[in-house]
mmCIF file of C-alpha atoms and ligand atoms in Angstrom:
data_model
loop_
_atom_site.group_PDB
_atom_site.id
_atom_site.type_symbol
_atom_site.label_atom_id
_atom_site.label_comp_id
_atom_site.label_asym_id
_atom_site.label_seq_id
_atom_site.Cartn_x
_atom_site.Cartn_y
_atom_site.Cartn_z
ATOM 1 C CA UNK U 2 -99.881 -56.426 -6.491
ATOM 2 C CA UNK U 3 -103.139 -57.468 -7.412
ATOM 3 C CA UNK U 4 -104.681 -53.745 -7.241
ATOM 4 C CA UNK U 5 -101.715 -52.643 -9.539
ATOM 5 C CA UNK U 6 -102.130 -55.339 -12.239
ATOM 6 C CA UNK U 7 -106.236 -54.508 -12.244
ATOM 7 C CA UNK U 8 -105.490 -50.736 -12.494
ATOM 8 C CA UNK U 9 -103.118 -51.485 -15.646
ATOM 9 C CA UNK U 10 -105.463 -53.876 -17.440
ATOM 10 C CA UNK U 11 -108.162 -51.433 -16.504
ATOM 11 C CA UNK U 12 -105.982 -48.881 -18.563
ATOM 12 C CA UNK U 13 -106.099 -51.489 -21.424
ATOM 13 C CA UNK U 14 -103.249 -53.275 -21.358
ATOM 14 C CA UNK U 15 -102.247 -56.315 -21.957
ATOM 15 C CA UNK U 16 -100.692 -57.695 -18.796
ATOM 16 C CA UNK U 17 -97.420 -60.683 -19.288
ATOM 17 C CA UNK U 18 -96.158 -62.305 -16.568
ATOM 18 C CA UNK U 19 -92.612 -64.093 -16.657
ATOM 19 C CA UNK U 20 -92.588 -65.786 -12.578
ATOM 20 C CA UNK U 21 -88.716 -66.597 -11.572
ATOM 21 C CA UNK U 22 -86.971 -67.568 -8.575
ATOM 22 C CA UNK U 23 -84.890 -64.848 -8.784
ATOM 23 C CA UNK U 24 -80.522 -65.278 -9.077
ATOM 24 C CA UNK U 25 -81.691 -64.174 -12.754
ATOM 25 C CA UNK U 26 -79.198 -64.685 -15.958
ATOM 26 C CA UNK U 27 -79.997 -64.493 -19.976
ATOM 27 C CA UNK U 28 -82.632 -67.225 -19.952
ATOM 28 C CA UNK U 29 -84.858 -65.181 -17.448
ATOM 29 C CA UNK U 30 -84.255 -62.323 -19.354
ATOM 30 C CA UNK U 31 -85.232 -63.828 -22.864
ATOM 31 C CA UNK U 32 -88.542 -64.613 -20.825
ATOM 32 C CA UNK U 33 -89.051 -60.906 -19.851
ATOM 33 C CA UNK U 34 -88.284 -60.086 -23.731
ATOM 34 C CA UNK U 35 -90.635 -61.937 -25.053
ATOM 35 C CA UNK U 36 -93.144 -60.662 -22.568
ATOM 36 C CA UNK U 37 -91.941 -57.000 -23.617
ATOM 37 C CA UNK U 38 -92.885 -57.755 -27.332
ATOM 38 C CA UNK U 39 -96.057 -59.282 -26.619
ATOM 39 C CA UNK U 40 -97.328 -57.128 -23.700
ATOM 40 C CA UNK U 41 -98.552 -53.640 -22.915
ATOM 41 C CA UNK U 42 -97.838 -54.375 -19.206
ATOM 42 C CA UNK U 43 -94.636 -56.877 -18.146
ATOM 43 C CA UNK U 44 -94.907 -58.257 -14.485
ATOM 44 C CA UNK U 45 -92.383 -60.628 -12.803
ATOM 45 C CA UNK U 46 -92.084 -62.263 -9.833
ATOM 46 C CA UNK U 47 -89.078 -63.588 -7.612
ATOM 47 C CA UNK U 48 -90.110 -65.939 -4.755
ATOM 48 C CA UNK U 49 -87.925 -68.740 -3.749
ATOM 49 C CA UNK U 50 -91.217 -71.181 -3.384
ATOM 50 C CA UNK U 51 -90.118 -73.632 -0.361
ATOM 51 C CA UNK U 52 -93.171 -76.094 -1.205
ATOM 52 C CA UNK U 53 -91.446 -77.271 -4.323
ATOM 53 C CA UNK U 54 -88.249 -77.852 -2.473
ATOM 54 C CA UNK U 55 -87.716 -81.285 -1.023
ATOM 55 C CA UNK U 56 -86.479 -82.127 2.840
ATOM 56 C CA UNK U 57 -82.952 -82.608 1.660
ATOM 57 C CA UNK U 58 -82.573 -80.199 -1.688
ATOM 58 C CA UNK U 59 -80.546 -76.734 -1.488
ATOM 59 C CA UNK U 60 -83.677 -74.488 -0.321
ATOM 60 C CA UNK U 61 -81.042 -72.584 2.063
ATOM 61 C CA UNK U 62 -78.709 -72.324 -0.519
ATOM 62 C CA UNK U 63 -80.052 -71.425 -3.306
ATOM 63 C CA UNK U 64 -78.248 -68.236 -4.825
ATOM 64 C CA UNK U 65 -80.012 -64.877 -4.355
ATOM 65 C CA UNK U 66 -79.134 -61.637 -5.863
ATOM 66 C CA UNK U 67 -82.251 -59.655 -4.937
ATOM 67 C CA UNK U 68 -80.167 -56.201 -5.811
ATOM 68 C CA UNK U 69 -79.165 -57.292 -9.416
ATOM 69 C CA UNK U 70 -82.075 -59.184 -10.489
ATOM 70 C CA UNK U 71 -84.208 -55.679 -9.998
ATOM 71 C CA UNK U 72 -81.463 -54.121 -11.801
ATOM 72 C CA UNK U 73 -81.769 -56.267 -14.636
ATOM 73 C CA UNK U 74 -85.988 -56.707 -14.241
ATOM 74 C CA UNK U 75 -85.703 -52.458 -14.718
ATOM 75 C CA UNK U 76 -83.031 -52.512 -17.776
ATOM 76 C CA UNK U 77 -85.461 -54.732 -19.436
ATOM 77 C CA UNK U 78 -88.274 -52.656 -18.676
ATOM 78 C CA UNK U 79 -90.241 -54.605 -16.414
ATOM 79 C CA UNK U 80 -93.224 -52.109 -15.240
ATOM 80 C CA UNK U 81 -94.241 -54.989 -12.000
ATOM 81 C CA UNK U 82 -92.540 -56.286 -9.590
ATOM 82 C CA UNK U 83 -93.965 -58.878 -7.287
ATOM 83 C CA UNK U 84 -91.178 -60.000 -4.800
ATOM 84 C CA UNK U 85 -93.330 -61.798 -1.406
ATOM 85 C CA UNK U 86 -91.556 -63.164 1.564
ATOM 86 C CA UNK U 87 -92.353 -66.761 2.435
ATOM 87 C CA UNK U 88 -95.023 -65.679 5.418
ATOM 88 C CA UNK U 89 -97.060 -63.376 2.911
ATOM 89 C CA UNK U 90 -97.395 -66.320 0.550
ATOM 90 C CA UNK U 91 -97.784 -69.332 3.284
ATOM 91 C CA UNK U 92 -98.701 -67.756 6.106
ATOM 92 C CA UNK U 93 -97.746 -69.844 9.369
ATOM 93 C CA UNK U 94 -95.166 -72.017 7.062
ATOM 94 C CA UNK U 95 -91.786 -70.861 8.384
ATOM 95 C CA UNK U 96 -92.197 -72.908 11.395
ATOM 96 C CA UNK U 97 -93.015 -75.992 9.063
ATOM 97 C CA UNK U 98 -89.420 -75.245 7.642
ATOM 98 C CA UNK U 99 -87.489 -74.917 10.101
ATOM 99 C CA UNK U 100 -87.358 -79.075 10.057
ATOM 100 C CA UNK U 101 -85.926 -79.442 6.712
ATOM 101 C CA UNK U 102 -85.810 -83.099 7.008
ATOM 102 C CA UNK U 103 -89.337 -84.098 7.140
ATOM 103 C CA UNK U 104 -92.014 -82.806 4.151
ATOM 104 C CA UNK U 105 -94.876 -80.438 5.304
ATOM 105 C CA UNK U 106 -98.635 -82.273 4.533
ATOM 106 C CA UNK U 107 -100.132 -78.700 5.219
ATOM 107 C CA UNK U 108 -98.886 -75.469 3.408
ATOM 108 C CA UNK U 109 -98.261 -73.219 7.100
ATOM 109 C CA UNK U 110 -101.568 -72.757 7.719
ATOM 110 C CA UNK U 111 -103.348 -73.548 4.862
ATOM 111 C CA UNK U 112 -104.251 -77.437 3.570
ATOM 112 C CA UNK U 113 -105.269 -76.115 -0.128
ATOM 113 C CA UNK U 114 -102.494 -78.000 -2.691
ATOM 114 C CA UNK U 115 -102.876 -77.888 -6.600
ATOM 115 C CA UNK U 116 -101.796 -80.879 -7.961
ATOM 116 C CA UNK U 117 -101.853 -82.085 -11.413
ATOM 117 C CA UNK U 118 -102.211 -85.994 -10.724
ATOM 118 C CA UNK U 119 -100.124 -88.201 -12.530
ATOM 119 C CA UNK U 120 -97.941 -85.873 -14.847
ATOM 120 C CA UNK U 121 -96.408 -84.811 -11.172
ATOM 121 C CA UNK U 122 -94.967 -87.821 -10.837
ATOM 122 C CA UNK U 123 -92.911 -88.506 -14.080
ATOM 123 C CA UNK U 124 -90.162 -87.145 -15.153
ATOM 124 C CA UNK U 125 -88.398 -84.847 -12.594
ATOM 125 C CA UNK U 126 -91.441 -85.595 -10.556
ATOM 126 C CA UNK U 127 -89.931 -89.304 -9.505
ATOM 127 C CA UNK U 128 -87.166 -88.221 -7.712
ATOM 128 C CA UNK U 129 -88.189 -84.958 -6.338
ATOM 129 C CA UNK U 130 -91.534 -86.097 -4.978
ATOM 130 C CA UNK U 131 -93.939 -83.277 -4.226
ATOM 131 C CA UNK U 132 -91.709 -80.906 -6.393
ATOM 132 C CA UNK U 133 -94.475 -80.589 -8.899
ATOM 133 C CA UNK U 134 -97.193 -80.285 -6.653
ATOM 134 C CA UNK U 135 -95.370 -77.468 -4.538
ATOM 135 C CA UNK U 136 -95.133 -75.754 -8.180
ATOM 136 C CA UNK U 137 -98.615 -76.186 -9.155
ATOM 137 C CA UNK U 138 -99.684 -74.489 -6.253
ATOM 138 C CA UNK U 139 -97.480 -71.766 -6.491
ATOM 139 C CA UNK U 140 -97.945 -70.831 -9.847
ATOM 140 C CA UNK U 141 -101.933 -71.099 -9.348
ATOM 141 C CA UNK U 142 -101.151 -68.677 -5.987
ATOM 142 C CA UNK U 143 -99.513 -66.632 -8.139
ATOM 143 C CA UNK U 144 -101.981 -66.466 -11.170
ATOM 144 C CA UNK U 145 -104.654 -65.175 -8.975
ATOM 145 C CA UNK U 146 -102.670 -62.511 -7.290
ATOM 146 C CA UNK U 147 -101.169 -61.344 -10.428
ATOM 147 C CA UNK U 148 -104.407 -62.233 -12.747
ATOM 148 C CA UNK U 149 -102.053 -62.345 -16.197
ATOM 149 C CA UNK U 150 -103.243 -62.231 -19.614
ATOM 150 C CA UNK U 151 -100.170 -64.154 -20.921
ATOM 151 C CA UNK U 152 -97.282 -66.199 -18.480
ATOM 152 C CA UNK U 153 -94.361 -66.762 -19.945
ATOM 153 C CA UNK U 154 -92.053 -70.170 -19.108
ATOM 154 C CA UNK U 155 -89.016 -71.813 -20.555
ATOM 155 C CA UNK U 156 -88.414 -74.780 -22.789
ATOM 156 C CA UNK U 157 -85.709 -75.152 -20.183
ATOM 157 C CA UNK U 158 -88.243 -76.605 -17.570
ATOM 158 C CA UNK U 159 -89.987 -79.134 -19.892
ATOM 159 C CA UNK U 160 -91.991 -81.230 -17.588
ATOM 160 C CA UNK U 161 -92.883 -78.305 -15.303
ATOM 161 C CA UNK U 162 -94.950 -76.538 -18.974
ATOM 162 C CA UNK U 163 -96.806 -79.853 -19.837
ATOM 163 C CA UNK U 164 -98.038 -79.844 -15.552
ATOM 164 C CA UNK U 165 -98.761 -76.089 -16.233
ATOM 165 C CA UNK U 166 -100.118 -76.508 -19.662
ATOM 166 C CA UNK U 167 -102.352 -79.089 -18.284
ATOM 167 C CA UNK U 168 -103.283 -77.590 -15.115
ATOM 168 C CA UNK U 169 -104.350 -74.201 -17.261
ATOM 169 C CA UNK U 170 -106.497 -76.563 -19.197
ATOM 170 C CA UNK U 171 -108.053 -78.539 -16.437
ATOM 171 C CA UNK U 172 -108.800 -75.764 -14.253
ATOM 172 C CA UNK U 173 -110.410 -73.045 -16.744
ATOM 173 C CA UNK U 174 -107.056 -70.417 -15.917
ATOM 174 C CA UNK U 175 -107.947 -67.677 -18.431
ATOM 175 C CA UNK U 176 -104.091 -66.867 -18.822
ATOM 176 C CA UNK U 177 -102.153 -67.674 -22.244
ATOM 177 C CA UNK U 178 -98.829 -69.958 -21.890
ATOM 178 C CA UNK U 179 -96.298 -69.360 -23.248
ATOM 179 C CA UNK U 180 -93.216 -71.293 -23.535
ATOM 180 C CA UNK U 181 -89.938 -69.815 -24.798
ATOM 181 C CA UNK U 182 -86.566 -71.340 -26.242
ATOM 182 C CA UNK U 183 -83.977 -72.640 -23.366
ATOM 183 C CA UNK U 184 -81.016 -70.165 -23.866
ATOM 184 C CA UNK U 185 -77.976 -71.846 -23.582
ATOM 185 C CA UNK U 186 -73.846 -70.499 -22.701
ATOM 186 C CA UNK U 187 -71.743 -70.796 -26.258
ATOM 187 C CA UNK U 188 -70.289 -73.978 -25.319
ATOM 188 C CA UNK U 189 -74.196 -75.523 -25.312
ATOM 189 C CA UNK U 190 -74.983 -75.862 -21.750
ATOM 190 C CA UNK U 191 -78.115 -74.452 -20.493
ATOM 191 C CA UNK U 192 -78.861 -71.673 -18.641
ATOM 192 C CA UNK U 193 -79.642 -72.358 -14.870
ATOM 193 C CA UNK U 194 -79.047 -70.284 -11.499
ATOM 194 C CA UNK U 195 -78.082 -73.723 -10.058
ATOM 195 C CA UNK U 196 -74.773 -73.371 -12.250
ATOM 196 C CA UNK U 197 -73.301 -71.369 -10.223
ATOM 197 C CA UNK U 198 -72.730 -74.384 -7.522
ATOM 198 C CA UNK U 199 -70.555 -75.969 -10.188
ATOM 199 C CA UNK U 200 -67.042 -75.664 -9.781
ATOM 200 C CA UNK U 201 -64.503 -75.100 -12.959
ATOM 201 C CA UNK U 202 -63.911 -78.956 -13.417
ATOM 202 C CA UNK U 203 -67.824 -79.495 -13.052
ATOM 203 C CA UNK U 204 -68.710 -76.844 -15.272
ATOM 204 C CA UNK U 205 -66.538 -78.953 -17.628
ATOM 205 C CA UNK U 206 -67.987 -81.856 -17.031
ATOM 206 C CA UNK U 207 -71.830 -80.873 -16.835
ATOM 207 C CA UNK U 208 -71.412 -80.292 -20.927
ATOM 208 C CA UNK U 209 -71.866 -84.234 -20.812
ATOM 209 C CA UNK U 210 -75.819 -83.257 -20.606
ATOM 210 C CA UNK U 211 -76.069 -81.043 -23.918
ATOM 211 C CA UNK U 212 -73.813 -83.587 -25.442
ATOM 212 C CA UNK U 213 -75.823 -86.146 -24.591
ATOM 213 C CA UNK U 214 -78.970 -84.756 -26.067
ATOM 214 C CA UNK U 215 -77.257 -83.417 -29.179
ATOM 215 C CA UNK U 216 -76.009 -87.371 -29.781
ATOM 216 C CA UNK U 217 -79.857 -88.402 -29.938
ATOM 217 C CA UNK U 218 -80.559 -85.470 -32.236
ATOM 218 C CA UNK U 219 -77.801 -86.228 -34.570
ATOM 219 C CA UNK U 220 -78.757 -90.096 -34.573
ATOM 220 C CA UNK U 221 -82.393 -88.828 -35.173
ATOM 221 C CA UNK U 222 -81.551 -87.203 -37.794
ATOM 222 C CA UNK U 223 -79.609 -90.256 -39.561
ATOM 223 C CA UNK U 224 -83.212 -92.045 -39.456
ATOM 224 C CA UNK U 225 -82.890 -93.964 -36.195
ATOM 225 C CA UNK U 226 -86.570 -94.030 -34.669
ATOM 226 C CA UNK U 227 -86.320 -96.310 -31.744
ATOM 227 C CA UNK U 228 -86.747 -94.027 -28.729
ATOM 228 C CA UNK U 229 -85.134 -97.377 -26.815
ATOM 229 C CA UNK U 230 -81.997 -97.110 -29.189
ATOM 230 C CA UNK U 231 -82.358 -93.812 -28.833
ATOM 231 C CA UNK U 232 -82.397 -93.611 -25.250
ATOM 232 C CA UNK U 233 -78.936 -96.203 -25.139
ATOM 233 C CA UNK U 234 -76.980 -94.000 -27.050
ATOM 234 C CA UNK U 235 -77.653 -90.668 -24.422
ATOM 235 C CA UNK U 236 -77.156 -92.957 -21.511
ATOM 236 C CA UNK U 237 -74.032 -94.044 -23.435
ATOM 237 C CA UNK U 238 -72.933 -90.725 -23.913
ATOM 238 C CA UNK U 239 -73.899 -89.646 -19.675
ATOM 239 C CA UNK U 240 -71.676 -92.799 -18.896
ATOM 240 C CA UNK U 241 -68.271 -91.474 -20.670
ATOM 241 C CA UNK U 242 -68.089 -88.715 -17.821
ATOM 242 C CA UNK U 243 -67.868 -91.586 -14.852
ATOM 243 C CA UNK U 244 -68.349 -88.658 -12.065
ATOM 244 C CA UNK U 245 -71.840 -87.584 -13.623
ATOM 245 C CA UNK U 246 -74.667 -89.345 -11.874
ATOM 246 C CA UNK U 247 -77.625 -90.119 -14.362
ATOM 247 C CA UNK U 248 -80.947 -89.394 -12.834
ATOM 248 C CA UNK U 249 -83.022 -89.601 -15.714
ATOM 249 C CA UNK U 250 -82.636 -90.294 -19.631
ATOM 250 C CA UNK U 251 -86.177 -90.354 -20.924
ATOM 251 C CA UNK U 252 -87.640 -89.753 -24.437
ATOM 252 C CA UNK U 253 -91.119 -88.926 -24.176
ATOM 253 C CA UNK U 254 -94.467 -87.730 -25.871
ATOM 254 C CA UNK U 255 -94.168 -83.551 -25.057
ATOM 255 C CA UNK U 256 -97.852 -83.262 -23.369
ATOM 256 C CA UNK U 257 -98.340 -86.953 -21.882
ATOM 257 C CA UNK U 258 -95.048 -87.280 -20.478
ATOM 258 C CA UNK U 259 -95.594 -90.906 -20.987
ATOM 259 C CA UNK U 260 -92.322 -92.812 -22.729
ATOM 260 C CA UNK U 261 -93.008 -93.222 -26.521
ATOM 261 C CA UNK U 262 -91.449 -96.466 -28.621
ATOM 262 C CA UNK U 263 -91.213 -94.347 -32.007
ATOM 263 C CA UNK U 264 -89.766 -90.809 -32.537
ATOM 264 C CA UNK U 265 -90.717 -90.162 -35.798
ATOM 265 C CA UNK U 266 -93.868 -88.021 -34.878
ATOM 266 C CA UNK U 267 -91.923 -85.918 -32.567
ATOM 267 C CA UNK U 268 -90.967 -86.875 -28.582
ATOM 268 C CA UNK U 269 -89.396 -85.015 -25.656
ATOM 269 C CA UNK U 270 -85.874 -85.915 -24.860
ATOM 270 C CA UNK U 271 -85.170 -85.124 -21.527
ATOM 271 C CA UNK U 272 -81.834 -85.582 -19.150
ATOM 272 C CA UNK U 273 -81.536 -84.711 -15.295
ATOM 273 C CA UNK U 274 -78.163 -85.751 -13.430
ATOM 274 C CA UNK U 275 -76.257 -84.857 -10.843
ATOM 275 C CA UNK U 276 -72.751 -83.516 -11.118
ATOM 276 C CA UNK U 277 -71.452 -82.937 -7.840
ATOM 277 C CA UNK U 278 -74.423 -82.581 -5.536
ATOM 278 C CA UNK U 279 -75.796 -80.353 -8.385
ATOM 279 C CA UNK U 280 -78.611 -81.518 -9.838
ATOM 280 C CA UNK U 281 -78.624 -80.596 -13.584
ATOM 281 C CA UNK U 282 -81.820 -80.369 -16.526
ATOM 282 C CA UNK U 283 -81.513 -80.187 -20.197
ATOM 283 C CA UNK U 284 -84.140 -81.464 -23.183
ATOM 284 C CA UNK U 285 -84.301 -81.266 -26.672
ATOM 285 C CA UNK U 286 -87.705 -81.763 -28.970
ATOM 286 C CA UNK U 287 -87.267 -84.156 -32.222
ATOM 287 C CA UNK U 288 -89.686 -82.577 -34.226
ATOM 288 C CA UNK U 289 -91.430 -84.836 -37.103
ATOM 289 C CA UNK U 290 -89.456 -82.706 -39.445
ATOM 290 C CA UNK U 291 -85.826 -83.945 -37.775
ATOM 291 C CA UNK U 292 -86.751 -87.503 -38.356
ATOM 292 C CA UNK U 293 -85.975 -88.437 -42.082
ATOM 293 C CA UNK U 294 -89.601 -90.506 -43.344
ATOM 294 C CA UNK U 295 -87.352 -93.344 -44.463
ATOM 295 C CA UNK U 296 -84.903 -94.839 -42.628
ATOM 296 C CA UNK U 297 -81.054 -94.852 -43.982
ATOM 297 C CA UNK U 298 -80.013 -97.836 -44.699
ATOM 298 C CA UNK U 299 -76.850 -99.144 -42.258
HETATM 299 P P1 AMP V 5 -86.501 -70.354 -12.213
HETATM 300 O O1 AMP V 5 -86.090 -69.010 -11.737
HETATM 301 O O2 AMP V 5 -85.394 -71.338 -12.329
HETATM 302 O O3 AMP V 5 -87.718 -70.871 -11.499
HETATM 303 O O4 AMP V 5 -86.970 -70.133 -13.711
HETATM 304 C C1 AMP V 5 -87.954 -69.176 -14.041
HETATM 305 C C2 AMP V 5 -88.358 -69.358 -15.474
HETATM 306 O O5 AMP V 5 -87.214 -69.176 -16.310
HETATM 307 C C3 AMP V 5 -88.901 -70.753 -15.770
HETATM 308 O O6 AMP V 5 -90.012 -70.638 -16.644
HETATM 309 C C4 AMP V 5 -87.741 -71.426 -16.431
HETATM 310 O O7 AMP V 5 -88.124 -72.450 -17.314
HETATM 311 C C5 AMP V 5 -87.123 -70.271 -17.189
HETATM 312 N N1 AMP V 5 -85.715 -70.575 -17.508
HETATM 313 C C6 AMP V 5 -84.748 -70.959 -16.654
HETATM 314 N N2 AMP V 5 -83.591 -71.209 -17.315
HETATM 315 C C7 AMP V 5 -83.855 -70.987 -18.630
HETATM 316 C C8 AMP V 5 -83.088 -71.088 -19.826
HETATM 317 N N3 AMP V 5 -81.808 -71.453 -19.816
HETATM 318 N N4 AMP V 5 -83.700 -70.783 -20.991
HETATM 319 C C9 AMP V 5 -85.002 -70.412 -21.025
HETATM 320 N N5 AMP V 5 -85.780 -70.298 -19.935
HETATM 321 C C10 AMP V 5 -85.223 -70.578 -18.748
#
């Protein structure tokens, strides 16, 4: 991989990088897009990174669809595909996974993590502990393999860009990031290969999330500024669909993570709960701009 991405920025090119997990739908593909536009050279990735996987999360189950996803990685003209197995990435770690229920300290038979201290632990980084760090490290594996001029994420994954954002920053990575709109079905919920463990009547009631989110937006919008008022009215909203299990409801500065009191200079609203045994992500960003200056009178 890494002697076809030198010989291709040798050529001159500009070299974008959109890394996936494969089971790919429209909000992968608006990632390879955008890498299109703003790339000589578009490489991708699929690995299935077990270190960001907890003991108990769906690891074995996650959906794979090797066959289509390079299908779809071609159609979109995708020049690079790197596609590892887990022993060429951790070598010695498939015998540290074959007990699921306890949380490798080394990765196989390396002891080198990444971790962004701190930001790993907020957000989605509470309750999936070591998620963040097991992405961190990944990512950084696969920055120096692939040595991009420009990666390319999704909005979709909110916490996981300010960790990547800020490891980029902290650790001198001479690669662009790039973040890119979540791409959402018609009927508002977003994008995710993990939708495809929801059943009809989940996929019903996993709207709750969107709805949730577009409730704060709307309440923004009539001048309310107090994220804790805020924050009432999308737990409100989660709490109508009583089979929906609210992990998180958290309105946040974008970059910190850290809870903000005030939304009217912008803040990260972000959502995780489980429906079913699916665990579930949305976010929406109040911009300054969706925050009226004065407040409406009541
Ligand atoms: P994954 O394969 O889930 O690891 O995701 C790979 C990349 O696609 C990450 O940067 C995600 O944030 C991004 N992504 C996943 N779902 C969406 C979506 N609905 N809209 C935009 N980007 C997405």
């Amino acid at each position: 991989m890494r002697n076809a991405s030198r010989a291709a920025r040798r050529a001159g090119g500009r070299l974008g990088f959109v890394p996936t997990m494969g089971a790919l739908h429209e909000g992968h593909r608006s990632l390879v897009r955008a890498a299109r536009a703003a790339s000589d050279v578009v490489a991708a990735s699929i690995f299935v990174n077990p270190t960001q996987f907890g003991p108990n999360e769906d690891l074995g189950k996650y959906p794979r669809s090797f066959e289509r996803d390079c299908e779809l990685l071609e159609r979109e003209g995708v020049d690079l595909l790197f596609a590892p197995g887990v022993e060429e990435m951790y070598p010695g770690l498939a015998d540290g996974l074959a007990d699921r229920s306890v949380r490798p300290t080394n990765v196989g038979s390396a002891v080198t993590w990444v971790t962004v201290e701190g930001l790993s632990e907020k957000l989605d980084g509470r309750s999936r502990p070591g998620h963040f760090r097991g992405v961190t490290t990944v990512v950084s594996k696969l920055f120096h393999v692939v040595e991009p001029d420009a990666a390319f994420f999704g909005q979709k994954d909110a916490a996981q860009v300010a960790i990547i954002r800020r490891m980029v920053r902290d650790l001198n990575l001479a690669v662009e990031i790039v973040v890119c709109p979540i791409v959402r079905e018609a009927d508002g919920l977003a994008m995710s290969s993990r939708n495809a463990y929801l059943d009809p009547e989940q996929r019903k009631r996993a709207l709750v999330l969107h709805r949730s989110l577009m409730r704060v937006q709307q309440l923004a919008g009539t001048g309310e500024r107090s994220a804790a008022r805020l924050v009432a009215a999308g737990r409100e909203e989660i709490a109508r669909e009583s089979s929906v299990r609210l992990d998180y409801f958290e309105i946040v500065d974008a970059e910190t993570l850290d809870p903000v009191e005030d939304v009217s200079r912008g803040a990260l609203v972000a959502v995780a709960a489980y429906v079913g045994s699916t665990r579930l992500i949305d976010n929406v960003v109040l911009g300054a701009s969706d925050v009226p200056a004065t407040v409406t009178p009541k």
